[in-house]
Amino acid sequence: MEFLSLLSKGENPILLNISSEAGSIRNCPRSKEFHYCMSKAAMNMGSMLLQNYLKEKDNKIKVLAIHPGWIRTDMGGANADLDPLEVAEDILALTKMPHDINGPIYMDRFGKELEW
């Protein structure tokens, strides 16, 4: 985990994982795409475990798992709701906001907390 020492040198260090609403167990809207949903749920758990680890080490790095929305990409397709540039700008703005090390981790691109 050598990258953590590099991240911790920053002023407001954030480790950002791109998640999905598909990673929510409580609010799972899907009935297929097992591999995708399960991998996002696992990534969300990894994000939480890493945040807990960093808190134990008194590290100031904040871990976030962000659901960006349905984006027009190769994966999202041409009918997706959101423009990739707009989403990237929203996520960048979110990373510039102050984040409490004990605050929420799993959220949408605007900072609204999502249920695990």
XYZ file of N, CA and C in Angstrom:
348
model
N 0.821 -1.189 0.000
C 0.000 0.000 0.000
C 0.870 1.259 0.000
N 1.903 1.199 -0.799
C 2.839 2.316 -0.904
C 2.143 3.597 -1.380
N 1.105 3.467 -2.185
C 0.407 4.639 -2.710
C -0.181 5.496 -1.596
N -0.485 4.910 -0.442
C -1.064 5.670 0.659
C -0.108 6.742 1.171
N 1.188 6.432 1.200
C 2.150 7.440 1.661
C 2.213 8.612 0.684
N 2.032 8.347 -0.591
C 2.018 9.428 -1.579
C 0.745 10.266 -1.443
N -0.397 9.609 -1.263
C -1.660 10.321 -1.110
C -1.683 11.185 0.143
N -1.123 10.693 1.224
C -1.208 11.397 2.496
C -0.436 12.709 2.500
N 0.395 12.941 1.495
C 1.145 14.191 1.403
C 0.285 15.349 0.910
N -0.885 15.041 0.358
C -1.746 16.078 -0.174
C -2.464 16.865 0.915
N -3.026 18.007 0.526
C -3.730 18.873 1.475
C -5.085 18.316 1.874
N -5.810 17.759 0.937
C -7.136 17.183 1.190
C -7.195 15.838 0.465
N -6.418 14.849 0.912
C -6.281 13.614 0.142
C -7.553 12.765 0.121
N -7.928 12.361 -1.079
C -9.117 11.538 -1.278
C -8.768 10.390 -2.213
N -9.168 9.200 -1.817
C -9.068 8.030 -2.676
C -10.470 7.774 -3.205
N -10.652 7.916 -4.489
C -11.974 7.857 -5.097
C -12.145 6.567 -5.884
N -13.176 5.806 -5.544
C -13.534 4.599 -6.286
C -14.835 4.871 -7.028
N -14.895 4.506 -8.293
C -16.119 4.676 -9.066
C -16.998 3.457 -8.827
N -18.098 3.697 -8.138
C -19.018 2.644 -7.760
C -20.252 2.692 -8.659
N -21.380 2.293 -8.120
C -22.636 2.261 -8.854
C -23.774 2.026 -7.871
N -24.969 2.414 -8.256
C -26.143 2.056 -7.455
C -26.297 0.542 -7.430
N -25.695 -0.113 -8.395
C -25.749 -1.568 -8.469
C -25.005 -2.235 -7.316
N -24.163 -1.478 -6.609
C -23.429 -2.014 -5.474
C -24.201 -1.969 -4.170
N -25.392 -1.403 -4.186
C -26.215 -1.336 -2.978
C -26.963 -2.649 -2.790
N -26.826 -3.244 -1.629
C -27.558 -4.478 -1.336
C -28.989 -4.142 -0.915
N -29.132 -3.121 -0.088
C -30.457 -2.744 0.416
C -31.395 -2.256 -0.696
N -30.868 -1.475 -1.614
C -31.704 -0.863 -2.657
C -31.371 -1.393 -4.046
N -31.117 -2.667 -4.147
C -30.763 -3.260 -5.436
C -31.965 -3.251 -6.380
N -31.890 -2.469 -7.462
C -33.000 -2.399 -8.402
C -32.926 -3.437 -9.523
N -31.860 -4.182 -9.575
C -31.601 -5.050 -10.727
C -31.980 -6.503 -10.457
N -32.194 -7.233 -11.550
C -32.515 -8.660 -11.440
C -31.573 -9.518 -12.293
N -30.549 -8.891 -12.836
C -29.538 -9.595 -13.618
C -28.224 -8.841 -13.492
N -27.292 -9.044 -14.379
C -25.972 -8.417 -14.314
C -25.269 -8.771 -13.005
N -25.339 -10.048 -12.648
C -24.802 -10.529 -11.372
C -23.346 -10.122 -11.165
N -22.514 -10.356 -12.175
C -21.087 -10.081 -12.028
C -20.816 -8.607 -11.746
N -21.527 -7.729 -12.442
C -21.321 -6.291 -12.257
C -21.771 -5.857 -10.866
N -22.972 -6.240 -10.476
C -23.515 -5.839 -9.167
C -22.663 -6.385 -8.025
N -22.270 -7.633 -8.126
C -21.469 -8.239 -7.060
C -20.091 -7.590 -6.971
N -19.500 -7.252 -8.105
C -18.172 -6.622 -8.060
C -18.257 -5.219 -7.473
N -19.327 -4.491 -7.752
C -19.488 -3.146 -7.170
C -19.764 -3.233 -5.672
N -20.538 -4.213 -5.228
C -20.768 -4.401 -3.793
C -19.452 -4.741 -3.097
N -18.637 -5.562 -3.727
C -17.333 -5.923 -3.162
C -16.415 -4.704 -3.109
N -16.439 -3.887 -4.147
C -15.622 -2.679 -4.147
C -16.064 -1.720 -3.046
N -17.376 -1.622 -2.838
C -17.882 -0.774 -1.759
C -17.369 -1.269 -0.408
N -17.384 -2.570 -0.199
C -16.868 -3.139 1.048
C -15.373 -2.846 1.183
N -14.643 -2.992 0.088
C -13.215 -2.674 0.110
C -12.967 -1.219 0.473
N -13.807 -0.329 -0.022
C -13.686 1.092 0.305
C -13.888 1.318 1.801
N -14.895 0.663 2.366
C -15.169 0.804 3.793
C -14.036 0.219 4.631
N -13.544 -0.942 4.252
C -12.436 -1.557 4.984
C -11.197 -0.664 4.952
N -10.896 -0.102 3.802
C -9.730 0.766 3.686
C -9.914 2.020 4.533
N -11.115 2.597 4.536
C -11.353 3.783 5.366
C -11.167 3.454 6.848
N -11.674 2.295 7.277
C -11.489 1.874 8.673
C -10.006 1.691 8.992
N -9.269 1.082 8.082
C -7.833 0.872 8.257
C -7.120 2.211 8.408
N -7.463 3.161 7.546
C -6.803 4.471 7.581
C -7.121 5.219 8.873
N -8.349 5.099 9.359
C -8.705 5.749 10.629
C -7.879 5.175 11.770
N -7.679 3.877 11.783
C -6.863 3.237 12.823
C -5.425 3.750 12.807
N -4.956 4.114 11.640
C -3.580 4.603 11.484
C -3.506 6.122 11.641
N -4.613 6.768 12.017
C -4.673 8.231 12.138
C -4.253 8.921 10.843
N -4.641 8.323 9.743
C -4.326 8.873 8.438
C -5.448 9.811 8.019
N -5.134 10.864 7.307
C -6.141 11.856 6.919
C -6.759 11.597 5.542
N -6.433 10.490 4.914
C -6.992 10.171 3.604
C -8.464 9.782 3.758
N -9.324 10.371 2.941
C -10.739 10.039 2.913
C -10.995 9.137 1.713
N -11.719 8.056 1.936
C -12.080 7.123 0.870
C -13.535 7.389 0.481
N -13.790 7.492 -0.812
C -15.147 7.686 -1.319
C -15.454 6.638 -2.385
N -16.682 6.138 -2.374
C -17.202 5.249 -3.418
C -18.353 6.006 -4.071
N -18.147 6.481 -5.279
C -19.076 7.385 -5.945
C -19.869 6.674 -7.039
N -21.197 6.830 -6.966
C -22.071 6.383 -8.053
C -22.229 7.573 -8.997
N -21.662 7.492 -10.202
C -21.687 8.643 -11.100
C -22.997 8.833 -11.857
N -23.828 7.811 -11.907
C -25.044 7.883 -12.705
C -24.868 7.097 -13.999
N -25.898 7.132 -14.833
C -25.889 6.405 -16.097
C -25.275 7.305 -17.169
N -24.067 6.976 -17.586
C -23.271 7.859 -18.430
C -23.168 7.319 -19.859
N -23.180 8.248 -20.819
C -23.020 7.884 -22.225
C -21.560 7.515 -22.495
N -21.293 6.239 -22.345
C -19.967 5.671 -22.607
C -20.176 4.395 -23.411
N -19.105 3.693 -23.706
C -19.250 2.400 -24.384
C -20.118 1.461 -23.547
N -19.936 1.497 -22.240
C -20.723 0.627 -21.365
C -22.158 1.131 -21.208
N -22.320 2.433 -20.963
C -23.647 3.007 -20.729
C -24.501 3.088 -21.981
N -23.852 3.251 -23.108
C -24.561 3.328 -24.382
C -25.013 4.738 -24.729
N -25.472 4.894 -25.947
C -25.868 6.198 -26.473
C -27.140 6.740 -25.833
N -27.958 5.882 -25.245
C -29.222 6.326 -24.639
C -29.086 6.729 -23.174
N -27.881 6.648 -22.618
C -27.674 7.009 -21.214
C -27.997 8.486 -20.995
N -28.369 8.803 -19.773
C -28.826 10.148 -19.419
C -27.733 11.209 -19.399
N -26.525 10.841 -19.035
C -25.539 11.845 -18.647
C -24.334 11.916 -19.568
N -23.853 13.140 -19.737
C -22.650 13.411 -20.514
C -21.418 13.150 -19.641
N -20.437 12.421 -20.141
C -19.253 12.101 -19.332
C -18.531 13.334 -18.782
N -18.417 14.389 -19.556
C -17.718 15.596 -19.100
C -18.459 16.240 -17.933
N -19.783 16.310 -18.028
C -20.587 16.881 -16.945
C -20.395 16.080 -15.649
N -20.413 14.778 -15.765
C -20.242 13.918 -14.591
C -18.842 14.098 -14.001
N -17.836 14.161 -14.867
C -16.466 14.358 -14.391
C -16.343 15.673 -13.627
N -16.989 16.725 -14.120
C -16.965 18.016 -13.427
C -17.655 17.929 -12.070
N -18.769 17.208 -12.004
C -19.478 17.031 -10.728
C -18.610 16.282 -9.720
N -17.950 15.230 -10.181
C -17.107 14.442 -9.283
C -15.893 15.251 -8.830
N -15.308 16.012 -9.727
C -14.180 16.860 -9.351
C -14.610 17.882 -8.295
N -15.774 18.489 -8.479
C -16.288 19.442 -7.487
C -16.515 18.752 -6.148
N -17.011 17.532 -6.184
C -17.244 16.768 -4.957
C -15.932 16.510 -4.211
N -14.870 16.218 -4.933
C -13.589 15.948 -4.274
C -12.997 17.196 -3.629
N -13.412 18.368 -4.067
C -12.887 19.617 -3.504
C -13.634 20.056 -2.250
N -14.757 19.400 -1.961
C -15.516 19.714 -0.752
C -14.818 19.083 0.447
N -14.957 19.694 1.625
C -14.366 19.053 2.809
C -15.106 17.755 3.146
N -14.367 16.747 3.557
C -14.955 15.458 3.910
C -14.477 15.041 5.287
N -15.418 14.682 6.131
C -15.125 14.191 7.464
C -14.689 12.738 7.357
N -13.574 12.417 7.985
C -13.052 11.045 7.957
C -14.092 10.049 8.487
N -15.003 10.524 9.347
C -16.059 9.668 9.893
C -17.374 9.807 9.126
N -17.371 10.624 8.092
C -18.588 10.869 7.330
C -18.869 9.776 6.319
N -19.910 9.992 5.523
C -20.319 8.974 4.551
C -19.242 8.695 3.511
N -19.302 7.493 2.985
C -18.345 7.042 1.979
C -19.047 6.785 0.641
N -20.209 6.154 0.693
C -20.946 5.721 -0.507
C -21.965 6.798 -0.849
N -21.798 7.427 -2.011
C -22.650 8.563 -2.369
C -22.766 8.716 -3.886
N -23.713 9.571 -4.283
C -23.828 9.883 -5.709
C -22.852 11.006 -6.054
N -22.862 11.442 -7.299
C -21.868 12.409 -7.754
C -22.057 13.796 -7.174
N -23.177 14.022 -6.475
C -23.433 15.306 -5.825
C -23.150 15.259 -4.319
N -22.799 14.094 -3.790
C -22.511 13.962 -2.372
C -23.668 13.454 -1.540
N -24.777 13.070 -2.189
C -25.906 12.516 -1.456
C -25.574 11.075 -1.054
N -25.654 10.810 0.257
C -25.308 9.486 0.762
C -26.262 8.435 0.230
N -25.703 7.292 -0.154
C -26.486 6.151 -0.623
C -26.479 5.063 0.439
N -27.508 4.239 0.456
C -27.580 3.138 1.408
C -26.773 1.962 0.881
N -26.075 1.308 1.796
C -25.262 0.157 1.448
C -26.149 -0.983 1.000
